[in-house]
Amino acid sequence: MEDHHDLQKAFEKRELNSIGRHKERADYDKATITAIIREAKIVHVAFVDEDGMPQCVPMVGALEDNEDGDCILYLHGHPSSRIYKRLSEPNVRLVATGTILDGYVLALSSFGSSMNYRSAVLHGYTLPLGSIPGEDPEKEKTDAFAGITERTIPGRWEYARKPTPTEFKGTAVVRVVIDSASAKIRTGPPADNAQDLLNPDLTAAVWAGVVPVHKVTGTPEPTNYAGQGPPPEHVRQL
């Protein structure tokens, strides 16, 4: 029997987050889901605005664990933006997704061709900074700001100048409590059907296999006004 601690390592499988198609690709493990969101860096956030219209916006997000073991997604934007005006309210339901392309899967048929990928879907609700009794909203915002920066460009928060009061005021942070999530992952070769595999003309004429996709960074390109020495370690690690 799993103990309580083990159960906290995965999201409860519910109707909202259950994978219906290809259940063998489903994963509800918190560590797996967090790793996908952190590697994707950009999440697409969907919600219904104040006019009842569905919206989906790409945003930079940082997914963290609080001391209670809850997953918290921090998003940032401009205070006057339409998305912040809506998401600054408490208990607004939203969904955020992150996807990483790992390869092109080329089958003998166009129907069977696919992609290898890792995707995560987060469901949650907004919890404005400072809304918890005893919470310091300025400290929470600073910590969130630092977390978003570090998840985007690790090492940059401590290396570069910190935000000025004007910059701090001009940046809004949205806190989202994630109460349900799932990942879906495809790996491996194409799943060609048996009839195609037994067709020698088809297998002789059509190339099938996987073309892996890897994300790589290029050579750092410095500006003409800042330090001209070698890039710092955190830049070389990107």
XYZ file of N, CA and C in Angstrom:
714
model
N 0.849 -1.199 0.000
C 0.000 0.000 0.000
C 0.884 1.249 0.000
N 0.508 2.240 -0.823
C 1.263 3.488 -0.862
C 0.966 4.320 0.376
N 1.992 4.951 0.936
C 1.727 5.813 2.069
C 1.322 7.194 1.573
N 0.960 8.073 2.517
C 0.450 9.401 2.169
C 1.493 10.202 1.404
N 2.763 10.059 1.803
C 3.829 10.804 1.139
C 3.925 10.415 -0.336
N 3.821 9.105 -0.624
C 3.905 8.641 -1.999
C 2.761 9.188 -2.837
N 1.562 9.260 -2.227
C 0.408 9.746 -2.965
C 0.585 11.202 -3.377
N 1.347 11.971 -2.594
C 1.548 13.373 -2.917
C 2.478 13.575 -4.101
N 3.132 12.508 -4.539
C 4.053 12.620 -5.659
C 3.337 12.622 -7.002
N 2.053 12.338 -7.001
C 1.285 12.288 -8.239
C -0.038 13.015 -8.063
N -0.551 13.555 -9.146
C -1.875 14.166 -9.122
C -2.933 13.073 -9.156
N -3.978 13.281 -8.384
C -5.078 12.331 -8.376
C -5.711 12.266 -9.763
N -5.944 11.058 -10.224
C -6.572 10.875 -11.529
C -8.063 11.110 -11.395
N -8.548 12.149 -12.053
C -9.958 12.515 -12.001
C -10.497 12.705 -13.411
N -11.782 12.971 -13.508
C -12.381 13.161 -14.830
C -11.726 14.321 -15.574
N -11.357 15.371 -14.842
C -10.797 16.563 -15.467
C -9.457 16.306 -16.132
N -8.600 15.478 -15.525
C -7.243 15.312 -16.051
C -6.948 13.931 -16.622
N -7.944 13.055 -16.651
C -7.711 11.696 -17.132
C -7.453 11.677 -18.640
N -6.433 10.918 -19.036
C -6.118 10.738 -20.455
C -7.010 9.618 -20.992
N -7.783 9.926 -22.017
C -8.693 8.936 -22.587
C -8.078 8.150 -23.728
N -7.471 8.847 -24.671
C -6.836 8.195 -25.811
C -5.384 7.860 -25.486
N -4.965 6.657 -25.855
C -3.600 6.190 -25.592
C -3.244 6.347 -24.107
N -3.962 5.630 -23.293
C -3.742 5.713 -21.852
C -2.338 5.283 -21.458
N -1.692 4.501 -22.305
C -0.325 4.064 -21.995
C 0.669 5.225 -22.053
N 0.268 6.326 -22.639
C 1.143 7.499 -22.713
C 0.910 8.475 -21.557
N -0.052 8.190 -20.737
C -0.404 9.104 -19.648
C 0.591 9.021 -18.499
N 0.798 10.143 -17.833
C 1.650 10.198 -16.657
C 1.103 11.287 -15.741
N 0.890 10.936 -14.469
C 0.329 11.883 -13.503
C 1.353 12.270 -12.435
N 2.588 11.855 -12.650
C 3.657 12.124 -11.695
C 3.998 13.619 -11.686
N 4.045 14.207 -10.488
C 4.304 15.645 -10.372
C 5.674 16.021 -10.915
N 6.677 15.198 -10.645
C 8.024 15.511 -11.105
C 8.101 15.517 -12.625
N 7.431 14.575 -13.261
C 7.422 14.509 -14.720
C 6.727 15.731 -15.310
N 5.582 16.072 -14.758
C 4.819 17.221 -15.244
C 5.605 18.514 -15.054
N 6.213 18.665 -13.877
C 6.995 19.866 -13.596
C 8.170 19.991 -14.550
N 8.850 18.884 -14.825
C 10.007 18.915 -15.723
C 9.609 19.352 -17.127
N 8.458 18.922 -17.600
C 8.000 19.311 -18.937
C 7.723 20.806 -18.991
N 6.998 21.314 -18.005
C 6.672 22.745 -17.980
C 7.941 23.583 -17.890
N 8.879 23.164 -17.080
C 10.116 23.936 -16.914
C 10.966 23.909 -18.173
N 10.993 22.795 -18.875
C 11.775 22.740 -20.112
C 11.082 23.507 -21.236
N 9.766 23.461 -21.272
C 9.026 24.179 -22.313
C 9.200 25.685 -22.164
N 9.252 26.166 -20.925
C 9.431 27.577 -20.566
C 8.231 28.451 -20.911
N 7.661 28.288 -22.099
C 6.477 29.066 -22.475
C 5.249 28.175 -22.326
N 4.252 28.661 -21.608
C 2.995 27.931 -21.459
C 1.879 28.714 -22.152
N 0.922 27.981 -22.668
C -0.252 28.619 -23.265
C -1.377 28.572 -22.237
N -1.827 29.756 -21.853
C -2.801 29.905 -20.768
C -4.171 30.219 -21.351
N -5.128 29.376 -21.059
C -6.488 29.546 -21.580
C -7.450 29.842 -20.437
N -8.349 30.782 -20.670
C -9.339 31.170 -19.674
C -10.490 31.859 -20.399
N -11.560 32.108 -19.680
C -12.709 32.837 -20.231
C -12.680 34.247 -19.664
N -12.677 35.254 -20.539
C -12.548 36.627 -20.063
C -13.867 37.170 -19.522
N -13.840 38.446 -19.107
C -15.011 39.043 -18.459
C -16.206 39.179 -19.390
N -15.954 39.078 -20.707
C -17.045 39.145 -21.678
C -17.536 37.775 -22.096
N -17.019 36.738 -21.452
C -17.432 35.381 -21.777
C -16.740 34.805 -22.993
N -15.690 35.477 -23.460
C -14.970 35.009 -24.638
C -13.775 34.161 -24.226
N -13.556 33.020 -24.893
C -12.376 32.207 -24.581
C -11.110 32.887 -25.082
N -10.057 32.829 -24.273
C -8.773 33.420 -24.623
C -7.680 32.386 -24.399
N -6.633 32.448 -25.211
C -5.465 31.591 -25.023
C -4.229 32.427 -25.326
N -3.354 32.582 -24.328
C -2.232 33.503 -24.434
C -0.929 32.790 -24.086
N 0.103 32.878 -24.936
C 1.411 32.324 -24.559
C 2.067 33.210 -23.519
N 2.564 32.605 -22.444
C 3.156 33.357 -21.349
C 4.371 32.623 -20.798
N 5.274 33.381 -20.184
C 6.382 32.779 -19.453
C 5.868 32.386 -18.075
N 6.143 31.169 -17.675
C 5.639 30.702 -16.387
C 6.697 29.968 -15.589
N 6.543 29.980 -14.283
C 7.424 29.237 -13.384
C 6.564 28.341 -12.504
N 6.806 27.054 -12.568
C 6.045 26.094 -11.762
C 6.893 25.698 -10.561
N 6.349 25.935 -9.358
C 7.084 25.693 -8.124
C 6.232 24.880 -7.150
N 6.891 24.331 -6.142
C 6.206 23.658 -5.035
C 6.290 24.553 -3.810
N 5.167 24.711 -3.091
C 5.235 25.468 -1.838
C 5.520 24.511 -0.684
N 5.586 25.061 0.541
C 5.952 24.224 1.685
C 4.920 23.167 2.008
N 3.690 23.330 1.494
C 2.649 22.332 1.732
C 2.631 21.246 0.662
N 3.546 21.361 -0.319
C 3.589 20.368 -1.385
C 2.660 20.676 -2.546
N 2.009 21.850 -2.518
C 1.129 22.231 -3.619
C 1.955 22.765 -4.786
N 1.491 22.531 -6.001
C 2.130 23.080 -7.187
C 1.534 24.464 -7.466
N 2.414 25.444 -7.605
C 1.991 26.817 -7.852
C 2.620 27.296 -9.157
N 1.796 27.822 -10.043
C 2.272 28.386 -11.301
C 2.259 29.904 -11.188
N 3.401 30.526 -11.451
C 3.504 31.981 -11.447
C 3.633 32.473 -12.882
N 2.833 33.470 -13.209
C 2.848 34.086 -14.538
C 3.081 35.579 -14.369
N 3.691 36.211 -15.354
C 3.879 37.654 -15.221
C 3.491 38.374 -16.511
N 3.085 39.625 -16.342
C 2.654 40.428 -17.475
C 2.527 41.880 -17.053
N 1.883 42.675 -17.892
C 1.709 44.093 -17.575
C 0.408 44.294 -16.795
N 0.430 45.151 -15.767
C -0.775 45.340 -14.934
C -2.002 45.817 -15.697
N -1.807 46.506 -16.823
C -2.956 47.015 -17.570
C -3.429 46.062 -18.655
N -2.766 44.913 -18.782
C -3.137 43.974 -19.834
C -4.497 43.345 -19.543
N -5.147 42.952 -20.588
C -6.479 42.348 -20.455
C -6.425 41.059 -19.640
N -5.377 40.277 -19.869
C -5.287 39.002 -19.161
C -5.101 39.222 -17.668
N -4.284 40.225 -17.292
C -4.073 40.447 -15.863
C -5.330 40.988 -15.194
N -6.052 41.855 -15.878
C -7.278 42.394 -15.283
C -8.240 41.275 -14.916
N -8.239 40.236 -15.738
C -9.115 39.097 -15.445
C -8.487 38.161 -14.410
N -7.219 37.847 -14.578
C -6.591 36.852 -13.711
C -6.141 37.414 -12.373
N -6.261 38.722 -12.177
C -5.968 39.289 -10.855
C -7.109 39.041 -9.881
N -8.240 38.583 -10.391
C -9.376 38.250 -9.535
C -9.159 36.863 -8.918
N -9.715 36.609 -7.741
C -9.537 35.290 -7.117
C -10.426 34.225 -7.746
N -9.944 32.987 -7.689
C -10.723 31.800 -8.079
C -11.159 31.795 -9.541
N -10.354 32.375 -10.412
C -10.620 32.280 -11.850
C -10.006 30.971 -12.348
N -10.830 30.116 -12.915
C -10.327 28.845 -13.420
C -9.585 29.059 -14.734
N -8.488 28.317 -14.895
C -7.738 28.402 -16.140
C -7.024 27.081 -16.383
N -6.521 26.943 -17.588
C -5.714 25.785 -17.947
C -4.462 26.296 -18.637
N -3.329 25.678 -18.326
C -2.059 26.046 -18.941
C -1.400 24.786 -19.494
N -0.834 24.897 -20.680
C -0.220 23.740 -21.320
C 1.208 24.043 -21.753
N 2.033 23.020 -21.761
C 3.398 23.109 -22.282
C 3.691 21.872 -23.107
N 4.363 22.052 -24.238
C 4.643 20.933 -25.132
C 6.072 21.015 -25.649
N 6.732 19.883 -25.733
C 8.081 19.783 -26.269
C 8.078 18.768 -27.406
N 8.543 19.178 -28.568
C 8.648 18.275 -29.709
C 9.975 17.530 -29.627
N 9.931 16.198 -29.632
C 11.135 15.375 -29.516
C 11.516 14.656 -30.803
N 10.607 14.565 -31.762
C 10.964 13.873 -32.998
C 9.810 13.773 -33.968
N 10.179 13.632 -35.255
C 9.189 13.368 -36.307
C 9.126 11.863 -36.506
N 7.932 11.308 -36.438
C 7.729 9.866 -36.571
C 7.127 9.607 -37.949
N 7.907 8.971 -38.812
C 7.524 8.800 -40.210
C 7.167 7.338 -40.469
N 5.895 7.100 -40.680
C 5.394 5.740 -40.893
C 5.298 5.440 -42.388
N 4.935 4.216 -42.700
C 4.746 3.828 -44.088
C 3.545 4.532 -44.708
N 2.629 4.965 -43.870
C 1.442 5.680 -44.343
C 1.430 7.083 -43.766
N 0.767 7.992 -44.454
C 0.615 9.343 -43.913
C -0.243 9.310 -42.659
N -1.222 8.412 -42.636
C -2.102 8.297 -41.469
C -1.320 7.888 -40.235
N -0.344 7.007 -40.400
C 0.414 6.502 -39.270
C 1.564 7.394 -38.844
N 1.885 8.409 -39.636
C 2.973 9.306 -39.280
C 2.546 10.192 -38.114
N 3.501 10.556 -37.270
C 3.157 11.262 -36.042
C 4.360 12.069 -35.564
N 4.379 12.374 -34.292
C 5.486 13.054 -33.646
C 5.720 12.434 -32.281
N 6.964 12.442 -31.848
C 7.281 12.130 -30.462
C 7.270 13.447 -29.689
N 6.678 13.428 -28.520
C 6.479 14.680 -27.786
C 6.334 14.397 -26.306
N 6.464 15.467 -25.530
C 6.120 15.466 -24.109
C 5.219 16.664 -23.882
N 4.051 16.440 -23.347
C 3.118 17.535 -23.106
C 2.553 17.444 -21.704
N 2.217 18.602 -21.160
C 1.619 18.654 -19.821
C 0.472 19.656 -19.840
N -0.590 19.303 -19.147
C -1.767 20.165 -19.030
C -2.024 20.413 -17.546
N -2.090 21.676 -17.171
C -2.318 22.075 -15.775
C -3.690 22.724 -15.643
N -4.438 22.328 -14.637
C -5.714 22.960 -14.315
C -5.576 23.618 -12.948
N -6.087 24.833 -12.817
C -5.978 25.490 -11.529
C -6.843 26.720 -11.409
N -6.622 27.460 -10.317
C -7.410 28.667 -10.052
C -6.482 29.748 -9.505
N -6.829 30.991 -9.763
C -5.995 32.109 -9.334
C -6.128 32.355 -7.831
N -5.003 32.723 -7.236
C -4.942 33.080 -5.818
C -4.062 34.331 -5.728
N -4.666 35.533 -5.732
C -3.876 36.770 -5.767
C -2.848 36.848 -4.650
N -1.697 37.439 -4.969
C -0.671 37.643 -3.961
C -1.203 38.550 -2.854
N -0.932 38.192 -1.616
C -1.405 38.971 -0.480
C -2.770 38.573 0.019
N -3.398 37.601 -0.630
C -4.754 37.210 -0.222
C -4.771 36.197 0.913
N -3.604 35.624 1.235
C -3.516 34.686 2.353
C -3.202 35.476 3.624
N -3.953 35.265 4.704
C -3.702 36.013 5.949
C -2.242 35.925 6.392
N -1.667 37.087 6.733
C -0.289 37.136 7.195
C 0.744 37.163 6.083
N 0.301 37.126 4.861
C 1.224 37.100 3.727
C 1.671 38.507 3.356
N 2.943 38.674 3.063
C 3.499 39.949 2.621
C 3.483 39.971 1.095
N 2.582 40.731 0.475
C 2.465 40.703 -0.981
C 3.721 41.180 -1.711
N 4.453 42.123 -1.119
C 5.676 42.615 -1.769
C 6.746 41.527 -1.802
N 6.896 40.815 -0.686
C 7.874 39.725 -0.655
C 7.459 38.610 -1.596
N 6.180 38.272 -1.605
C 5.696 37.216 -2.488
C 5.925 37.578 -3.947
N 5.711 38.846 -4.278
C 5.902 39.286 -5.658
C 7.379 39.243 -6.034
N 8.243 39.684 -5.115
C 9.683 39.644 -5.369
C 10.161 38.214 -5.578
N 9.705 37.309 -4.707
C 10.091 35.900 -4.829
C 9.583 35.309 -6.146
N 8.349 35.676 -6.521
C 7.792 35.168 -7.771
C 8.550 35.718 -8.970
N 8.871 37.012 -8.903
C 9.634 37.658 -9.965
C 10.983 36.956 -10.144
N 11.646 36.691 -9.027
C 12.936 36.001 -9.071
C 12.785 34.588 -9.628
N 11.728 33.898 -9.199
C 11.499 32.531 -9.665
C 11.249 32.466 -11.160
N 10.442 33.392 -11.675
C 10.166 33.416 -13.103
C 11.439 33.690 -13.894
N 12.249 34.638 -13.396
C 13.510 34.949 -14.064
C 14.433 33.736 -14.080
N 14.532 33.058 -12.945
C 15.441 31.917 -12.839
C 14.974 30.728 -13.675
N 13.666 30.524 -13.753
C 13.164 29.419 -14.568
C 13.322 29.724 -16.056
N 13.356 31.005 -16.394
C 13.521 31.385 -17.791
C 14.992 31.365 -18.177
N 15.835 32.053 -17.397
C 17.275 32.129 -17.655
C 17.990 31.859 -16.329
N 18.302 30.600 -16.035
C 18.924 30.262 -14.750
C 20.206 31.067 -14.503
N 20.298 31.647 -13.311
C 21.471 32.404 -12.931
C 21.389 33.894 -13.198
N 20.356 34.330 -13.906
C 20.303 35.738 -14.320
C 19.869 36.671 -13.192
N 19.022 36.190 -12.288
C 18.502 37.056 -11.226
C 19.624 37.591 -10.353
N 20.546 36.738 -9.961
C 21.645 37.170 -9.102
C 22.716 37.921 -9.880
N 22.837 37.646 -11.168
C 23.917 38.247 -11.960
C 23.582 39.670 -12.409
N 22.372 39.905 -12.859
C 22.009 41.187 -13.472
C 21.405 42.146 -12.440
N 21.202 43.391 -12.849
C 20.583 44.398 -11.981
C 19.168 43.963 -11.601
N 18.808 44.192 -10.348
C 17.457 43.883 -9.887
C 16.482 44.947 -10.404
N 15.184 44.641 -10.437
C 14.197 45.600 -10.929
C 14.163 46.883 -10.101
N 13.981 47.991 -10.776
C 13.786 49.263 -10.084
C 12.359 49.307 -9.546
N 12.057 50.240 -8.621
C 10.673 50.368 -8.134
C 9.675 50.567 -9.270
N 10.057 51.335 -10.293
C 9.152 51.552 -11.425
C 8.923 50.257 -12.192
N 9.987 49.500 -12.427
C 9.853 48.225 -13.127
C 9.043 47.244 -12.296
N 9.285 47.243 -10.997
C 8.564 46.345 -10.092
C 7.068 46.652 -10.131
N 6.737 47.943 -10.077
C 5.336 48.351 -10.102
C 4.698 48.058 -11.453
N 5.503 48.132 -12.507
C 4.976 47.925 -13.852
C 4.904 46.477 -14.284
N 5.148 45.566 -13.357
C 5.064 44.140 -13.663
C 4.036 43.486 -12.750
N 3.118 42.776 -13.336
C 2.092 42.078 -12.561
C 2.440 40.591 -12.483
N 2.152 39.981 -11.352
C 2.380 38.555 -11.171
C 1.064 37.878 -10.835
N 0.786 36.808 -11.537
C -0.421 36.016 -11.298
C -0.003 34.704 -10.643
N -0.645 34.369 -9.533
C -0.372 33.093 -8.858
C -1.548 32.147 -9.114
N -1.211 30.946 -9.539
C -2.236 29.948 -9.856
C -1.960 28.678 -9.058
N -2.932 28.236 -8.296
C -2.818 26.975 -7.567
C -3.251 25.851 -8.511
N -2.357 24.919 -8.748
C -2.655 23.808 -9.652
C -3.276 22.669 -8.848
N -4.518 22.351 -9.145
C -5.195 21.297 -8.392
C -5.423 20.024 -9.202
N -5.045 20.041 -10.472
C -5.182 18.856 -11.304
C -4.240 18.996 -12.495
N -3.612 17.912 -12.893
C -2.673 17.985 -14.015
C -2.403 16.584 -14.552
N -1.889 16.541 -15.756
C -1.489 15.272 -16.359
C -0.469 15.550 -17.452
N 0.279 14.516 -17.781
C 1.226 14.588 -18.890
C 0.895 13.487 -19.885
N 1.278 13.723 -21.131
C 1.119 12.708 -22.162
C 2.405 12.688 -22.973
N 2.976 11.497 -23.116
C 4.307 11.374 -23.705
C 4.309 10.260 -24.759
N 4.781 10.608 -25.944
C 4.962 9.583 -26.980
C 6.444 9.434 -27.275
N 6.908 8.197 -27.312
C 8.289 7.893 -27.665
C 8.299 6.723 -28.638
N 9.430 6.513 -29.268
C 9.606 5.304 -30.054
C 9.295 5.436 -31.533
N 9.366 4.293 -32.238
C 9.203 4.273 -33.696
C 7.750 4.348 -34.117
N 7.515 4.412 -35.433
C 6.125 4.408 -35.899
C 5.436 3.079 -35.579
N 4.127 3.157 -35.477
C 3.330 1.954 -35.201
C 2.618 1.557 -36.489
N 3.387 1.040 -37.430
C 2.806 0.649 -38.710
C 1.926 -0.578 -38.543
N 0.846 -0.618 -39.335
C -0.054 -1.759 -39.201
C 0.515 -2.987 -39.907
N 0.033 -4.133 -39.502
C 0.578 -5.403 -39.981
C 0.448 -5.557 -41.487
N -0.645 -5.062 -42.056
C -0.862 -5.197 -43.502
C 0.206 -4.434 -44.287
N 0.544 -3.239 -43.821
C 1.584 -2.467 -44.496
C 2.940 -3.144 -44.366
N 3.229 -3.714 -43.191
C 4.519 -4.367 -42.973
C 4.698 -5.603 -43.849
N 3.603 -6.194 -44.265
C 3.655 -7.379 -45.122
C 3.615 -7.028 -46.606
N 3.637 -5.742 -46.932
C 3.598 -5.288 -48.329
C 5.024 -4.958 -48.769
N 5.706 -5.862 -49.488
C 7.113 -5.630 -49.853
C 7.305 -4.429 -50.772
N 6.338 -4.150 -51.618
C 6.459 -2.987 -52.498
C 6.436 -1.692 -51.686
N 5.586 -1.666 -50.702
C 5.473 -0.472 -49.864
C 6.713 -0.287 -49.012
N 7.175 -1.357 -48.360
C 8.350 -1.233 -47.490
C 9.619 -0.928 -48.282
N 9.655 -1.312 -49.559
C 10.819 -1.026 -50.399
C 10.808 0.411 -50.906
N 9.627 0.983 -51.056
C 9.510 2.305 -51.684
C 9.458 3.457 -50.691
N 9.041 3.200 -49.454
C 8.793 4.285 -48.497
C 9.791 4.212 -47.343
N 10.453 5.341 -47.063
C 11.351 5.412 -45.901
C 10.512 5.597 -44.653
N 10.809 4.857 -43.609
C 10.097 4.970 -42.329
C 11.106 4.992 -41.197
N 10.779 5.736 -40.167
C 11.675 5.829 -39.025
C 11.392 7.074 -38.213
N 12.371 7.491 -37.435
C 12.220 8.660 -36.568
C 13.350 9.649 -36.859
N 12.998 10.922 -36.948
C 13.982 11.996 -37.044
C 13.952 12.728 -35.703
N 14.957 12.521 -34.847
C 14.950 13.178 -33.534
C 15.058 14.695 -33.661
N 14.469 15.389 -32.722
C 14.540 16.846 -32.662
C 15.214 17.230 -31.355
N 16.259 18.056 -31.436
C 16.977 18.509 -30.251
C 17.043 20.031 -30.263
N 16.871 20.634 -29.107
C 17.002 22.084 -28.984
C 18.447 22.405 -28.635
N 19.064 23.270 -29.427
C 20.441 23.685 -29.147
C 20.511 25.207 -29.184
N 21.424 25.771 -28.405
C 21.642 27.214 -28.446
C 22.862 27.513 -29.301
N 22.860 28.704 -29.894
C 23.970 29.103 -30.732
C 25.057 29.813 -29.934
N 26.031 30.328 -30.644
C 27.121 31.073 -30.020
C 26.601 32.395 -29.475
N 26.877 32.719 -28.218
C 26.413 33.996 -27.654
C 26.872 35.185 -28.497
N 25.961 36.131 -28.708
C 26.238 37.318 -29.509
C 26.154 38.549 -28.619
N 27.288 39.095 -28.170
C 27.265 40.224 -27.235
C 26.817 41.517 -27.893
N 26.306 42.427 -27.063
C 25.996 43.764 -27.546
C 27.304 44.535 -27.710
N 27.209 45.748 -28.260
C 28.410 46.569 -28.434
C 28.588 47.569 -27.292
N 27.787 47.416 -26.215
C 27.873 48.387 -25.125
C 28.113 47.756 -23.765
N 28.046 46.441 -23.639
C 28.232 45.800 -22.330
C 29.519 44.991 -22.332
N 29.788 44.339 -21.191
C 31.027 43.602 -21.008
C 31.429 42.770 -22.215
N 32.624 42.978 -22.699
C 33.077 42.316 -23.920
C 33.940 41.090 -23.655
N 34.090 40.724 -22.379
C 34.860 39.532 -22.063
C 34.075 38.276 -22.377
N 34.601 37.114 -21.972
C 33.888 35.850 -22.204
C 32.531 35.857 -21.505
N 31.529 35.208 -22.074
C 30.226 35.136 -21.413
C 30.340 34.477 -20.054
N 29.567 34.944 -19.076
C 29.594 34.311 -17.748
C 29.085 32.879 -17.811
N 29.343 32.149 -16.737
C 29.022 30.724 -16.711
C 27.544 30.461 -16.984
N 26.641 31.262 -16.400
C 25.213 30.983 -16.590
C 24.785 31.183 -18.041
N 25.490 32.052 -18.775
C 25.193 32.229 -20.201
C 25.711 31.020 -20.994
N 26.910 30.564 -20.651
C 27.473 29.411 -21.355
C 26.646 28.149 -21.116
N 25.926 28.092 -20.010
C 25.133 26.922 -19.682
C 23.761 26.897 -20.356
N 23.380 27.977 -20.997
C 22.058 28.007 -21.641
C 21.972 27.018 -22.800
